[in-house]
CSV table of C-alpha atoms in Angstrom, one decimal:
chain,number,residue,atom,x,y,z
A,191,MET,CA,-10.2,10.6,20.8
A,192,SER,CA,-11.3,7.8,19.2
A,193,LEU,CA,-12.5,7.7,15.8
A,194,SER,CA,-16.1,6.2,15.4
A,195,HIS,CA,-16.9,3.4,12.6
A,196,LYS,CA,-19.1,6.5,10.7
A,197,ASP,CA,-15.8,9.1,10.7
A,198,LEU,CA,-13.5,6.4,9.7
A,199,LEU,CA,-15.7,5.4,6.6
A,200,THR,CA,-16.2,9.8,6.2
A,201,LEU,CA,-12.3,9.9,6.0
A,202,HIS,CA,-11.5,6.8,3.4
A,203,ASP,CA,-14.6,8.3,1.6
A,204,LYS,CA,-12.6,11.9,0.6
A,205,ALA,CA,-9.6,9.2,0.8
A,206,TYR,CA,-10.7,7.1,-2.0
A,207,ASN,CA,-12.3,10.6,-4.1
A,208,ASN,CA,-8.8,12.5,-3.8
A,209,GLY,CA,-6.9,11.0,-7.5
A,210,TYR,CA,-9.7,8.4,-8.2
A,211,ASP,CA,-8.4,9.8,-11.9
A,212,THR,CA,-4.5,9.1,-11.5
A,213,ARG,CA,-5.4,5.6,-9.8
A,214,LEU,CA,-7.9,4.9,-13.1
A,215,LYS,CA,-5.0,5.8,-15.4
A,216,ALA,CA,-2.2,3.8,-13.3
A,217,ALA,CA,-4.6,0.5,-12.8
A,218,ASP,CA,-5.0,0.7,-17.0
A,219,ASP,CA,-1.8,0.4,-16.8
A,220,MET,CA,-1.3,-2.6,-14.9
A,221,LEU,CA,-3.7,-4.0,-17.0
A,222,PHE,CA,-1.8,-3.9,-20.0
A,223,ALA,CA,1.5,-4.9,-19.0
A,224,TRP,CA,-0.2,-8.4,-17.0
A,225,ILE,CA,-3.0,-9.0,-18.0
A,226,SER,CA,-3.8,-8.5,-21.9
A,227,GLN,CA,-2.5,-5.5,-24.3
A,228,TRP,CA,-6.1,-6.0,-26.8
A,229,ASP,CA,-8.6,-5.5,-24.0
A,230,ASP,CA,-8.6,-1.8,-23.9
A,231,THR,CA,-11.0,1.2,-26.0
A,232,TYR,CA,-8.1,1.4,-28.5
A,233,LEU,CA,-7.7,-1.9,-29.6
A,234,ALA,CA,-11.0,-3.8,-28.6
A,235,GLU,CA,-13.3,-2.9,-31.1
A,236,SER,CA,-10.8,-4.3,-33.9
A,237,ASP,CA,-11.8,-6.7,-36.6
A,238,LEU,CA,-8.6,-8.6,-36.9
A,239,GLY,CA,-9.4,-12.0,-37.2
A,240,TYR,CA,-5.6,-12.6,-35.3
A,241,ARG,CA,-4.5,-10.7,-32.4
A,242,GLY,CA,-1.2,-11.3,-31.2
A,243,GLU,CA,0.7,-9.6,-28.3
A,244,PHE,CA,4.6,-8.9,-29.5
A,245,ASN,CA,5.7,-8.1,-26.2
A,246,ILE,CA,9.0,-5.6,-25.9
A,247,LEU,CA,7.5,-4.0,-22.5
A,248,ARG,CA,7.8,-6.8,-20.5
A,249,LYS,CA,11.1,-7.2,-21.6
A,250,ALA,CA,12.3,-3.9,-20.3
A,251,MET,CA,10.7,-4.7,-17.2
A,252,ARG,CA,12.5,-7.7,-16.6
A,253,GLN,CA,15.6,-6.0,-17.3
A,254,ILE,CA,14.4,-2.9,-15.0
A,255,THR,CA,13.6,-5.5,-12.2
A,256,THR,CA,17.2,-7.3,-12.8
A,257,ASP,CA,19.0,-4.6,-12.8
A,258,LEU,CA,17.2,-3.5,-9.0
A,259,ILE,CA,18.2,-6.8,-7.6
A,260,ALA,CA,21.3,-6.7,-9.0
A,261,ASN,CA,22.3,-2.9,-8.1
A,262,PRO,CA,19.7,-3.1,-4.5
A,263,ILE,CA,19.4,0.6,-2.3
A,264,GLN,CA,21.4,0.1,0.5
A,265,VAL,CA,20.2,1.9,3.5
A,266,ASP,CA,23.3,3.9,5.8
A,267,PHE,CA,23.3,5.4,9.1
A,268,ASP,CA,25.4,8.0,10.1
A,269,PRO,CA,26.7,8.8,13.4
A,270,VAL,CA,24.7,11.6,14.9
A,271,ASP,CA,26.7,14.4,17.3
A,272,ASP,CA,28.8,12.6,20.1
A,273,THR,CA,27.7,9.2,19.1
A,274,ASP,CA,30.1,6.6,17.9
A,275,ASP,CA,31.0,5.1,14.7
A,276,SER,CA,30.2,2.0,15.5
A,277,ALA,CA,27.2,2.0,16.5
A,278,ALA,CA,26.3,3.1,13.1
A,279,ASP,CA,27.4,0.3,11.5
A,280,ILE,CA,25.4,-2.2,14.1
A,281,ILE,CA,22.4,0.0,12.7
A,282,ASP,CA,23.0,-1.0,9.5
A,283,GLY,CA,23.8,-4.2,10.1
A,284,MET,CA,20.6,-4.8,12.2
A,285,TYR,CA,18.8,-3.3,9.4
A,286,ARG,CA,19.9,-5.4,6.7
A,287,ALA,CA,19.5,-8.3,8.8
A,288,ASP,CA,15.7,-7.3,9.4
A,289,MET,CA,15.5,-7.2,5.9
A,290,ARG,CA,16.8,-11.2,4.9
A,291,ASN,CA,13.2,-12.6,6.1
A,292,ASN,CA,10.7,-13.4,3.7
A,293,SER,CA,8.3,-10.7,4.1
A,294,SER,CA,10.5,-8.2,3.8
A,295,GLN,CA,12.1,-9.8,0.6
A,296,GLU,CA,8.5,-10.2,-0.7
A,297,ALA,CA,7.1,-6.4,0.1
A,298,LYS,CA,10.4,-5.4,-1.3
A,299,LYS,CA,9.9,-7.5,-4.9
A,300,ASN,CA,6.5,-6.6,-4.9
A,301,ALA,CA,7.0,-3.1,-4.5
A,302,ASN,CA,9.5,-2.5,-6.8
A,303,GLN,CA,7.5,-5.0,-9.5
A,304,GLU,CA,4.4,-2.5,-8.5
A,305,VAL,CA,6.6,0.9,-9.3
A,306,ILE,CA,7.8,0.2,-12.6
A,307,THR,CA,4.7,-0.6,-14.2
A,308,CYS,CA,2.2,1.6,-12.9
A,309,GLY,CA,4.5,4.3,-10.7
A,310,VAL,CA,3.1,3.7,-7.5
A,311,ALA,CA,3.9,0.9,-4.0
A,312,ALA,CA,3.6,0.5,-0.6
A,313,TRP,CA,4.5,-2.0,2.7
A,314,GLU,CA,3.5,-1.8,5.8
A,315,LEU,CA,6.0,-2.0,8.9
A,316,ARG,CA,4.6,-4.3,11.9
A,317,ASN,CA,6.3,-4.6,15.0
A,318,GLU,CA,6.5,-8.7,15.9
A,319,TYR,CA,8.1,-10.9,18.8
A,320,LYS,CA,10.7,-12.3,17.7
A,321,SER,CA,9.7,-15.5,19.1
A,322,ASN,CA,6.7,-16.6,20.8
A,323,ARG,CA,8.5,-19.0,23.6
A,324,ASN,CA,7.9,-17.8,26.9
A,325,GLY,CA,9.6,-14.9,28.8
A,326,ASP,CA,11.2,-13.6,25.3
A,327,ASP,CA,9.8,-10.1,25.4
A,328,LYS,CA,12.0,-8.9,22.6
A,329,GLN,CA,10.7,-7.7,19.3
A,330,VAL,CA,11.4,-6.8,16.1
A,331,ILE,CA,10.2,-4.6,12.8
A,332,ARG,CA,8.6,-6.4,9.8
A,333,ARG,CA,7.9,-5.0,6.0
A,334,TYR,CA,4.4,-6.6,5.1
A,335,PRO,CA,3.8,-6.3,1.1
A,336,LEU,CA,0.3,-4.5,0.7
A,337,TYR,CA,-0.7,-5.8,-2.9
A,338,GLU,CA,-1.8,-3.3,-5.6
A,339,ALA,CA,-1.3,-0.5,-3.2
A,340,ASN,CA,-2.3,1.8,-6.5
A,341,ASN,CA,-6.1,0.4,-5.8
A,342,ASN,CA,-5.7,-0.4,-2.6
A,343,VAL,CA,-3.9,2.8,0.1
A,344,MET,CA,-5.6,5.6,0.3
A,345,TRP,CA,-4.0,8.4,2.0
A,346,ASP,CA,-5.2,12.1,3.0
A,347,ALA,CA,-5.7,14.3,0.5
A,348,ASN,CA,-3.5,16.9,2.2
A,349,ALA,CA,-0.7,15.0,2.6
A,350,LYS,CA,2.0,16.3,-0.4
A,351,ALA,CA,5.8,15.3,1.0
A,352,LEU,CA,7.0,12.2,-0.8
A,353,ASP,CA,7.6,9.7,2.0
A,354,LYS,CA,3.7,11.0,3.4
A,355,SER,CA,5.3,11.7,6.6
A,356,ASP,CA,2.4,14.7,6.5
A,357,ALA,CA,-0.1,12.6,6.0
A,358,ASP,CA,-2.8,12.0,9.1
A,359,TYR,CA,-4.6,9.4,8.1
A,360,VAL,CA,-4.3,6.5,5.6
A,361,SER,CA,-7.1,3.4,4.2
A,362,CYS,CA,-5.3,0.5,3.3
A,363,LEU,CA,-7.5,-1.9,1.7
A,364,VAL,CA,-7.2,-6.1,2.3
A,365,SER,CA,-9.4,-8.6,0.7
A,366,TYR,CA,-10.8,-12.4,2.0
A,367,SER,CA,-12.3,-14.8,1.7
A,368,GLU,CA,-15.4,-15.5,3.1
A,369,ASP,CA,-13.6,-18.1,5.7
A,370,GLY,CA,-10.5,-16.2,5.4
A,371,TYR,CA,-13.0,-13.4,6.8
A,372,LYS,CA,-14.5,-15.4,9.6
A,373,LYS,CA,-11.2,-16.8,10.6
A,374,LEU,CA,-10.0,-12.7,10.9
A,375,VAL,CA,-13.3,-12.0,12.6
A,376,LYS,CA,-13.1,-14.8,15.3
A,377,GLU,CA,-9.4,-14.2,16.2
A,378,LEU,CA,-9.5,-10.5,16.8
A,379,THR,CA,-12.9,-10.5,18.2
A,380,GLY,CA,-14.2,-13.8,19.8
A,381,GLU,CA,-17.0,-14.0,17.5
A,382,ASP,CA,-18.6,-17.0,15.4
A,383,ILE,CA,-20.3,-15.4,12.2
A,384,ASP,CA,-22.6,-17.0,9.8
A,385,GLY,CA,-23.3,-14.3,7.1
A,386,TYR,CA,-21.6,-11.3,6.3
A,387,ASP,CA,-21.4,-7.6,6.7
A,388,SER,CA,-22.8,-5.7,4.2
A,389,SER,CA,-21.7,-4.0,1.5
A,390,PHE,CA,-19.2,-0.9,2.2
A,391,ALA,CA,-20.4,2.4,1.2
A,392,TYR,CA,-20.8,6.0,3.1
A,393,PRO,CA,-22.8,8.3,2.4
A,394,GLU,CA,-25.6,5.1,1.6
A,395,MET,CA,-26.6,6.1,-1.8
A,396,SER,CA,-22.8,6.2,-3.1
A,397,TYR,CA,-21.1,4.4,-5.6
A,398,VAL,CA,-17.6,4.7,-4.3
A,399,PHE,CA,-16.4,1.6,-3.7
A,400,PRO,CA,-18.4,-2.1,-2.8
A,401,TRP,CA,-16.6,-3.8,-0.3
A,402,ILE,CA,-18.1,-7.3,-1.0
A,403,SER,CA,-17.7,-7.8,-4.9
A,404,GLU,CA,-19.6,-10.5,-6.8
A,405,THR,CA,-16.7,-13.3,-6.4
A,406,LYS,CA,-17.5,-12.9,-2.3
A,407,LYS,CA,-13.8,-11.2,-2.3
A,408,ILE,CA,-14.8,-9.5,1.4
A,409,PHE,CA,-12.8,-6.3,1.5
A,410,ILE,CA,-12.0,-4.9,5.3
A,411,THR,CA,-9.1,-1.5,5.7
A,412,ARG,CA,-5.8,-1.1,8.0
A,413,PHE,CA,-7.0,1.9,8.5
A,414,PHE,CA,-4.0,4.5,10.6
A,415,TYR,CA,-5.1,7.7,11.7
A,416,ARG,CA,-2.2,10.1,13.4
A,417,GLU,CA,-3.3,13.0,15.7
A,418,LYS,CA,-1.7,15.4,18.2
A,419,LYS,CA,-2.1,14.6,22.2
A,420,LYS,CA,-1.0,16.0,24.9
A,421,ILE,CA,1.2,13.6,27.5
A,422,LYS,CA,1.9,13.9,31.0
A,423,PHE,CA,5.4,12.4,31.9
A,424,GLN,CA,6.9,11.9,35.9
A,425,VAL,CA,10.3,11.8,36.2
A,426,PHE,CA,11.6,10.0,39.3
A,427,ALA,CA,14.9,9.3,40.9
A,428,ASN,CA,16.7,7.5,43.7
A,429,GLU,CA,19.1,8.7,46.4
A,430,PHE,CA,21.9,8.1,43.9
A,431,GLY,CA,21.1,10.3,41.3
A,432,GLN,CA,19.2,7.8,38.7
A,433,GLU,CA,16.9,9.4,36.9
A,434,LYS,CA,13.2,7.4,35.0
A,435,GLU,CA,11.0,9.3,33.0
A,436,ILE,CA,7.5,7.7,32.9
A,437,GLN,CA,4.5,8.7,31.4
A,438,GLU,CA,1.1,9.5,33.6
A,439,SER,CA,-0.6,6.6,32.3
A,440,ASP,CA,1.6,3.2,32.6
A,441,PHE,CA,2.6,4.5,36.1
A,442,LYS,CA,0.8,1.5,37.4
A,443,ASP,CA,2.7,-0.9,35.0
A,444,HIS,CA,5.8,0.7,37.0
A,445,GLU,CA,4.8,1.2,40.4
A,446,ASP,CA,6.1,-1.9,41.8
A,447,GLU,CA,9.6,-0.8,40.2
A,448,LEU,CA,9.7,2.4,41.6
A,449,VAL,CA,9.4,1.6,45.0
A,450,ASP,CA,12.5,-1.3,45.0
A,451,GLY,CA,14.2,1.1,43.3
A,452,GLY,CA,13.9,3.9,45.9
A,453,PHE,CA,12.7,6.1,43.2
A,454,ASN,CA,10.9,9.7,44.3
A,455,LEU,CA,8.6,12.0,42.0
A,456,ILE,CA,10.7,14.7,41.8
A,457,SER,CA,8.8,17.1,39.0
A,458,GLU,CA,6.1,16.3,36.1
A,459,LYS,CA,5.9,17.5,32.5
A,460,VAL,CA,3.6,18.0,29.4
A,461,ILE,CA,4.6,17.5,25.7
A,462,THR,CA,2.7,17.2,22.5
A,463,ARG,CA,2.9,14.1,20.5
A,464,TYR,CA,1.6,12.7,17.8
A,465,VAL,CA,-0.5,9.0,18.4
A,466,VAL,CA,-1.0,6.9,15.9
A,467,THR,CA,-3.9,4.6,16.2
A,468,LYS,CA,-4.7,1.4,14.2
A,469,TYR,CA,-8.4,0.3,13.4
A,470,ILE,CA,-9.0,-2.8,11.3
A,471,ALA,CA,-12.8,-2.1,10.3
A,472,SER,CA,-15.6,-3.8,8.2
A,473,GLY,CA,-18.4,-2.3,6.4
A,474,ASN,CA,-20.4,-2.8,9.5
A,475,LYS,CA,-18.0,-2.2,12.3
A,476,ILE,CA,-14.7,-1.7,13.8
A,477,LEU,CA,-13.2,-5.2,14.4
A,478,GLU,CA,-10.4,-4.0,16.4
A,479,GLU,CA,-8.7,-1.0,18.1
A,480,THR,CA,-4.8,-0.9,18.8
A,481,ILE,CA,-2.0,2.3,20.0
A,482,VAL,CA,0.6,2.2,17.3
A,483,PRO,CA,4.5,2.2,18.7
A,484,GLY,CA,5.7,5.8,17.3
A,485,GLU,CA,4.6,9.0,16.3
A,486,HIS,CA,4.4,7.6,13.0
A,487,ILE,CA,2.0,5.9,10.3
A,488,PRO,CA,3.8,2.7,9.3
A,489,VAL,CA,3.5,2.6,5.8
A,490,ILE,CA,5.7,3.2,3.3
A,491,PRO,CA,5.1,4.2,0.2
A,492,GLN,CA,7.5,3.9,-3.4
A,493,TYR,CA,7.2,5.8,-6.0
A,494,GLY,CA,8.6,5.6,-9.8
A,495,GLU,CA,8.1,9.4,-11.8
A,496,ARG,CA,6.2,11.4,-9.6
A,497,GLN,CA,4.9,15.2,-9.8
A,498,PHE,CA,1.8,17.6,-9.0
A,499,VAL,CA,0.2,19.6,-11.9
A,500,GLU,CA,-2.7,22.2,-11.3
A,501,GLY,CA,-2.4,20.7,-7.6
A,502,GLU,CA,-3.5,16.7,-8.1
A,503,GLU,CA,-0.7,13.8,-7.3
A,504,HIS,CA,-0.3,12.5,-10.9
A,505,TYR,CA,3.0,9.2,-11.1
A,506,GLU,CA,3.4,6.5,-13.8
A,507,GLY,CA,5.3,3.9,-14.3
A,508,ILE,CA,7.4,3.3,-17.8
A,509,VAL,CA,4.2,1.3,-19.1
A,510,ARG,CA,2.3,4.8,-19.8
A,511,LEU,CA,4.6,6.1,-22.2
A,512,ALA,CA,5.4,2.5,-24.3
A,513,LYS,CA,1.6,1.9,-24.2
A,514,ASP,CA,0.8,3.5,-27.7
A,515,PRO,CA,4.2,2.3,-29.6
A,516,GLN,CA,3.1,-1.3,-28.2
A,517,ARG,CA,-0.1,-0.9,-29.3
A,518,LEU,CA,1.4,-0.1,-32.8
A,519,ARG,CA,3.8,-3.0,-33.0
A,520,ASN,CA,0.8,-5.9,-31.8
A,521,PHE,CA,-1.8,-4.2,-34.8
A,522,GLN,CA,0.7,-4.0,-37.6
A,523,LEU,CA,2.9,-7.8,-36.8
A,524,SER,CA,-0.8,-8.8,-36.4
A,525,TYR,CA,-2.5,-7.9,-39.5
A,526,LEU,CA,0.4,-9.2,-41.1
A,527,ALA,CA,-0.4,-12.3,-39.5
A,528,ASP,CA,-3.9,-11.9,-40.5
A,529,ILE,CA,-3.6,-11.6,-44.2
A,530,VAL,CA,-1.0,-14.2,-44.3
A,531,SER,CA,-3.0,-16.7,-42.8
A,532,ARG,CA,-6.3,-15.8,-44.9
A,533,SER,CA,-4.5,-15.9,-47.8
A,534,PRO,CA,-4.3,-17.2,-51.0
A,535,ARG,CA,-7.8,-14.5,-50.8
A,536,GLU,CA,-11.1,-14.6,-53.1
A,537,LYS,CA,-10.1,-11.9,-55.9
A,538,PRO,CA,-13.1,-9.9,-57.3
A,539,ILE,CA,-13.7,-9.9,-61.0
A,540,PHE,CA,-16.3,-7.4,-63.0
A,541,THR,CA,-17.6,-7.8,-66.5
A,542,GLN,CA,-16.5,-4.2,-68.8
A,543,ASP,CA,-19.7,-2.9,-68.2
A,544,GLN,CA,-19.3,-2.8,-64.3
A,545,ILE,CA,-15.9,-1.0,-64.6
A,546,GLY,CA,-17.4,1.8,-67.7
A,547,GLY,CA,-16.3,4.7,-66.9
A,548,PHE,CA,-13.3,4.0,-64.4
């Protein structure tokens, strides 16, 4: 059963409200690490004339990034049951080859940086045709980064597993400029639009997420929804004993092939499996709906330090515990610089009557 736009907004709203406080803290970590170490509630009200950043945190982040580049995580496939060892070696090589393309490298780099900073990151797996040459139907798996996953990737509130394999849905927000949004709508629907979709909010009076900001960034969601379905398969065999198992809904695509090969229907069976649907939706409507290959949501999370406390998921990178020492360092050295910059200072002079009794 397909989701309606209203159902999609309801699920997104639930995912957004789940873990809001954790995302807020992690977002503050990102700002502290990459934008400014003074624009927070602790130091913003300081009356220092000089405010310097004596950043030792960035040095530590660069060191960890360098270590991850020098010692990358390696994936190693093991043969199962009677599988030949050489098959596992071939898959190892295919995986390494897939990781060498630019989008995969960017996804890995972005994920490592975000995990170090705020403790969470993510990327998306997509299947694409290897080339656009006529007759070439080979497909490959590509990894695409999901930037600022802490703020833009929101999971099913019931998901507890580290890899989110138990999630039934995830909402991935992607921002577009005005022209970029028009181009996206044209590609997905064939429509030329003049205006823009209204701000996204559900319920109607909700404050949870503005889909169109004041800077004219338009957000859409790549929403993945997983549900169990009963699927009917048909088993065909020819006179040589060769069998083919085809999903009933795909029978028309293979009918000529089965007739030419002399295949006859010998049995039918019904199995229960997950089906994943991808929706691309704006604030007003669903722009595209497609079935994703496989039974798993193709969004991969990555975590730094992660734990459940009183039923709530919490995560953090190296910034959280380093913020107070970094603030003290900035304040102390800025205070010393402030003294030096204002010296020599005028010394107060008092009469004997003014200090009498003291």
